[in-house]
Amino acid sequence: MPDCSVVVIAYNDAARLPRAVRSVLGQSLRNVEVIIADDASTDDTEQVARQLMAEDSRVRYLRRKVNSGGCGAPRNDGIDAALSPYIMFLDSDDRLTRHACKSLLTEIERTGAQFVSGQISRFYEATGKQQRYYPSLFAPRRVVEGIEAEPELFVDSFTTNKLYDVAFLRSKALRFPEGVHFEDHVFAAELYSVATRFAVVPWVIYLWHRAADDTSISLSHSEMTNVRQRIGAAFAADRILADHGLSHLVPERQHRFLRQDLPVYLHPLPSREEVWVKEFASVVRPYLATVPQEVFDRTDPMVKVCAQLILDERVEDLTVAARSLTGPHAPPRQATQQNGRTYWGTSVGPGTDITALRLAELPYTASRLRHEVTDLASDGRRVTMTVRTYDPFGALPTDWKAFIRLGATKVAIEPRPSGDGCYISEITFVPAKGGDPRIGFTRLSDGRTTTDRLLVDPRVEPVRVGEITVRPEGRAAILRVSAPPRRPSLLRRTAKKLLKRWSTPAMKLKVYKVLIRVLPRKKDLALFESDCGKGYTGSPRALYEELRRRGLPVAVVWSAARNRDTFPKDAGIVRRSSWRYIWTMARAAYWVDSHGFPLDYPKPRGTRYLQTWHGQGIKSIGFDAPDLRADFAQPRDQWREAIARWDALVSPGAEFERIFVTANRYAGPLLRYGTPRCDALVRGQTPEGVRERLEIPPGKKVLLYAPTYRDAAKFSGRSVRVDLDLLAEELADEWVLVLRTHPVEKYKVPQRVRHFVRPAGSYPEINDLMLISDALLTDYSSVSSDYAVTGKPMLFYIDDWDDYRRNERGVYHDLPSIAPGPCLSTTEELVTALRDLPAVHRAHAQRYAAWRQLWCADERGNAAARVVDDFFAGPLAQPAVGGGYLWGTR
């Protein structure tokens, strides 16, 4: 008896069937059977299936005489033919991941579940990229005692991402409806109605292939038959729940329809003909009429608006609203504000309430205008168009100037009031490169600008200017300028090829090693670098400004990987890793940085290297950190040699020395004067213009949220763990949250909370943010060690504390037992703490004092001056006799 049967259904799919079958035959669970259920194919599917059966005895082939018209009948054939105690279903154009059968079989036997659901992932064949389907549904790994325990799982109505107990299916007479489409929705409703125990696992077990020319039943959204079948399946699924005494769960399944099914048709709606839209609305309207208002109120506000417009038979407005769902997420043409609520259009009612989007509360630079291109033409030399601009939330001031921008090119425009609530612009421009044109309005009082992309009818014919095409792009759609890549001259191509050949990292390192042997050091030249060249900040900045204040004869060149605008206008700058950078490294008599110059580059003889390091705290560092504590010699040796280059290390205090110095096995001189970057915090002078730059309204308190990254999830955005929606709902009247993500992170603030959240991940100087803030929210970040200098309240959001200390980074201190503020694990707890912040801060006064003594005891506001005294003008400026160096003293 096989351990698991996998039913692969196929119809006229000879080309892809082998891929699906081999994804089963290649399972790590070897004792499987494959049942190919052919729904009367008319191509070579039968021949291919019989060949697969001849190649492997684990393959069986079933063929229907007449096509059933859907996926239900062949799947039922598979259930009837299965020999094993467990069964899975696979479509011929998809694949199982290698351990799918084994992992689900282990889980169903371990839990005694009636079926197990695993993560499904879209696989885009054109790019090879994957996108998980609602990953939050499948995490954490768990057992669910019936659908009433987690009705949100109605969203998982797939039948192919599950392993079923065959005896359970047969005992409950669970069958797929035949001769209909979306039979999986109906089957899933029946399954959830009768199952009393099922398991959910977070790993991907099913790859749902998405080809560019996919014509599968579920993706034929332009066919009205597809719409009718989906609505029929929705009605049938609701009836099944009612028949099983679960009428109270029907709204939960309807919420699934609004969340997942309806948007499938709404997203491409702007590109449909009006006749199609009218028929679509008439087909969908009867089902929407059964959905209670409380279900609409739980769904996305713009999906709710579209549903209301369908119910009200406002087809033209429906197409306008659908452009707010995807792509540029365009604002409405008009909005109505009444009693603190915001409504789409001019009608006021629950169905048009879009207050949750907070579009009317955005700061000016993030405010939304709607620009619609109504006429688009070209005479072959230039593009002319008419644009209607809508300001639905009254964001535009009385004094402004407008422009259209494409790349770095800006052309002034003169929008004029139309008399019907919008502005009309007649625009002529000559596109010279590709990109998305944007119209911007600059507020003259303070120079702030808001810009938005241009909407255009998706059916508009493209126009050309030479080789450049101006056309609609996307479902919404936006105006896009497409330019062919410029082919450089032969001389330029040859030079680029040679440069690429001779500018490799390996070649630069070779040249550098020659340069440091033959070039003398330039005694007054210093190379400064902060955060691997990412900005003008930290202790290197403080030391640089002290050097300039004193007028010492040291010519400083800054390394910049990006953000050159943050550096002083008169600062010397070289691009990090460029040839000029290599040359400067080889010639400089001083190196100063806060992270580490390129690891493989030896320090030239006679060059003095000052390491200021960028932070201290509880998380593991150096050879204790995840990337070095593994027993791999090369990275450990590389880091050991990199540390050996340091001629002096800035030490904030004794605890830093106990942890950092030990963990990095550093044995050189220590400058025990505090941290240069903290001098500004000790002085405590709030810098001017920061609140205005971040558009923080007068009277609002500032919560600085600065989480650290997670080593296992860099660039994922998962370090932002607080529920920003809930925080905004509860605190936006009193607070503004400034979000300072770690440089090793990517996170885009959702538009719906931009009225409350100010993204500051790229803000050049974190000291400014600490000084304007009223409290700090962090987790395991070293920022808490610096922030203690300010004496202001701190809160710690550590909902993953056990995982972080045991499985992730690892820590040196038990944070909950010593934290100078409350350690929180839910956003509700955070809200409560912030509402009573003075009392919470007082309750942690003793811990706060101990924390400050632990990390900041030596911070007196003169660290930069004392480090400059020693390193640039004192005993550490030159090697001591015998090659040793003096140690700094507290």
mmCIF file of N, CA and C in Angstrom, residues 449-487:
data_model
loop_
_atom_site.group_PDB
_atom_site.id
_atom_site.type_symbol
_atom_site.label_atom_id
_atom_site.label_comp_id
_atom_site.label_asym_id
_atom_site.label_seq_id
_atom_site.Cartn_x
_atom_site.Cartn_y
_atom_site.Cartn_z
ATOM 1 N N THR A 449 6.704 70.077 -1.543
ATOM 2 C CA THR A 449 6.101 69.654 -2.801
ATOM 3 C C THR A 449 5.368 68.335 -2.628
ATOM 4 N N THR A 450 4.229 68.219 -3.264
ATOM 5 C CA THR A 450 3.535 66.932 -3.356
ATOM 6 C C THR A 450 3.399 66.572 -4.829
ATOM 7 N N THR A 451 3.635 65.329 -5.166
ATOM 8 C CA THR A 451 3.546 64.887 -6.558
ATOM 9 C C THR A 451 2.699 63.624 -6.648
ATOM 10 N N ASP A 452 2.131 63.404 -7.816
ATOM 11 C CA ASP A 452 1.372 62.181 -8.077
ATOM 12 C C ASP A 452 1.489 61.837 -9.553
ATOM 13 N N ARG A 453 1.312 60.547 -9.832
ATOM 14 C CA ARG A 453 1.383 60.087 -11.213
ATOM 15 C C ARG A 453 0.109 60.427 -11.976
ATOM 16 N N LEU A 454 0.167 60.261 -13.282
ATOM 17 C CA LEU A 454 -0.946 60.631 -14.151
ATOM 18 C C LEU A 454 -1.728 59.383 -14.548
ATOM 19 N N LEU A 455 -3.036 59.424 -14.368
ATOM 20 C CA LEU A 455 -3.907 58.350 -14.807
ATOM 21 C C LEU A 455 -4.298 58.583 -16.268
ATOM 22 N N VAL A 456 -4.476 57.488 -16.989
ATOM 23 C CA VAL A 456 -4.894 57.579 -18.383
ATOM 24 C C VAL A 456 -5.777 56.381 -18.677
ATOM 25 N N ASP A 457 -6.694 56.535 -19.587
ATOM 26 C CA ASP A 457 -7.576 55.426 -19.972
ATOM 27 C C ASP A 457 -6.717 54.279 -20.502
ATOM 28 N N PRO A 458 -6.861 53.074 -19.939
ATOM 29 C CA PRO A 458 -6.029 51.943 -20.390
ATOM 30 C C PRO A 458 -6.193 51.628 -21.874
ATOM 31 N N ARG A 459 -7.293 52.083 -22.476
ATOM 32 C CA ARG A 459 -7.548 51.751 -23.883
ATOM 33 C C ARG A 459 -7.033 52.811 -24.856
ATOM 34 N N VAL A 460 -6.410 53.872 -24.327
ATOM 35 C CA VAL A 460 -5.876 54.930 -25.191
ATOM 36 C C VAL A 460 -4.722 54.394 -26.027
ATOM 37 N N GLU A 461 -4.679 54.770 -27.294
ATOM 38 C CA GLU A 461 -3.608 54.333 -28.178
ATOM 39 C C GLU A 461 -2.310 55.052 -27.815
ATOM 40 N N PRO A 462 -1.196 54.341 -27.812
ATOM 41 C CA PRO A 462 0.097 54.979 -27.533
ATOM 42 C C PRO A 462 0.441 56.018 -28.598
ATOM 43 N N VAL A 463 1.235 57.008 -28.229
ATOM 44 C CA VAL A 463 1.755 57.990 -29.178
ATOM 45 C C VAL A 463 3.276 57.918 -29.140
ATOM 46 N N ARG A 464 3.900 58.415 -30.216
ATOM 47 C CA ARG A 464 5.351 58.292 -30.329
ATOM 48 C C ARG A 464 5.985 59.645 -30.601
ATOM 49 N N VAL A 465 7.171 59.791 -30.034
ATOM 50 C CA VAL A 465 8.045 60.923 -30.343
ATOM 51 C C VAL A 465 9.393 60.325 -30.703
ATOM 52 N N GLY A 466 9.638 60.206 -31.998
ATOM 53 C CA GLY A 466 10.835 59.490 -32.422
ATOM 54 C C GLY A 466 10.754 58.041 -31.996
ATOM 55 N N GLU A 467 11.749 57.588 -31.237
ATOM 56 C CA GLU A 467 11.767 56.208 -30.753
ATOM 57 C C GLU A 467 11.121 56.055 -29.382
ATOM 58 N N ILE A 468 10.655 57.154 -28.832
ATOM 59 C CA ILE A 468 10.050 57.139 -27.493
ATOM 60 C C ILE A 468 8.543 56.954 -27.613
ATOM 61 N N THR A 469 8.008 56.067 -26.766
ATOM 62 C CA THR A 469 6.572 55.780 -26.775
ATOM 63 C C THR A 469 5.954 56.266 -25.472
ATOM 64 N N VAL A 470 4.813 56.937 -25.589
ATOM 65 C CA VAL A 470 4.043 57.377 -24.421
ATOM 66 C C VAL A 470 2.734 56.602 -24.449
ATOM 67 N N ARG A 471 2.475 55.831 -23.387
ATOM 68 C CA ARG A 471 1.367 54.884 -23.432
ATOM 69 C C ARG A 471 0.821 54.614 -22.032
ATOM 70 N N PRO A 472 -0.371 54.004 -21.960
ATOM 71 C CA PRO A 472 -0.891 53.554 -20.661
ATOM 72 C C PRO A 472 -0.131 52.311 -20.198
ATOM 73 N N GLU A 473 -0.021 52.152 -18.907
ATOM 74 C CA GLU A 473 0.610 50.953 -18.364
ATOM 75 C C GLU A 473 -0.136 50.497 -17.118
ATOM 76 N N GLY A 474 -0.415 49.207 -17.056
ATOM 77 C CA GLY A 474 -1.074 48.640 -15.885
ATOM 78 C C GLY A 474 -2.582 48.681 -15.994
ATOM 79 N N ARG A 475 -3.223 48.060 -15.040
ATOM 80 C CA ARG A 475 -4.676 47.960 -15.066
ATOM 81 C C ARG A 475 -5.335 49.295 -14.749
ATOM 82 N N ALA A 476 -4.673 50.144 -13.977
ATOM 83 C CA ALA A 476 -5.337 51.336 -13.444
ATOM 84 C C ALA A 476 -5.720 52.424 -14.441
ATOM 85 N N ALA A 477 -4.928 52.920 -15.406
ATOM 86 C CA ALA A 477 -3.534 52.706 -15.683
ATOM 87 C C ALA A 477 -2.828 54.059 -15.562
ATOM 88 N N ILE A 478 -1.491 54.031 -15.444
ATOM 89 C CA ILE A 478 -0.738 55.271 -15.363
ATOM 90 C C ILE A 478 -0.096 55.571 -16.706
ATOM 91 N N LEU A 479 0.279 56.832 -16.911
ATOM 92 C CA LEU A 479 0.973 57.234 -18.131
ATOM 93 C C LEU A 479 2.433 56.854 -17.992
ATOM 94 N N ARG A 480 2.952 56.182 -19.006
ATOM 95 C CA ARG A 480 4.319 55.675 -18.970
ATOM 96 C C ARG A 480 5.069 56.118 -20.219
ATOM 97 N N VAL A 481 6.273 56.615 -20.035
ATOM 98 C CA VAL A 481 7.141 56.982 -21.156
ATOM 99 C C VAL A 481 8.208 55.904 -21.281
ATOM 100 N N SER A 482 8.246 55.268 -22.447
ATOM 101 C CA SER A 482 9.198 54.183 -22.673
ATOM 102 C C SER A 482 10.193 54.602 -23.744
ATOM 103 N N ALA A 483 11.466 54.533 -23.397
ATOM 104 C CA ALA A 483 12.522 54.892 -24.334
ATOM 105 C C ALA A 483 13.403 53.679 -24.579
ATOM 106 N N PRO A 484 13.795 53.419 -25.825
ATOM 107 C CA PRO A 484 14.693 52.291 -26.091
ATOM 108 C C PRO A 484 16.053 52.553 -25.459
ATOM 109 N N PRO A 485 16.732 51.512 -25.040
ATOM 110 C CA PRO A 485 18.062 51.728 -24.459
ATOM 111 C C PRO A 485 19.002 52.350 -25.484
ATOM 112 N N ARG A 486 19.718 53.348 -25.029
ATOM 113 C CA ARG A 486 20.656 54.001 -25.938
ATOM 114 C C ARG A 486 21.875 53.121 -26.166
ATOM 115 N N ARG A 487 22.203 52.928 -27.408
ATOM 116 C CA ARG A 487 23.389 52.136 -27.733
ATOM 117 C C ARG A 487 24.595 53.063 -27.785
#
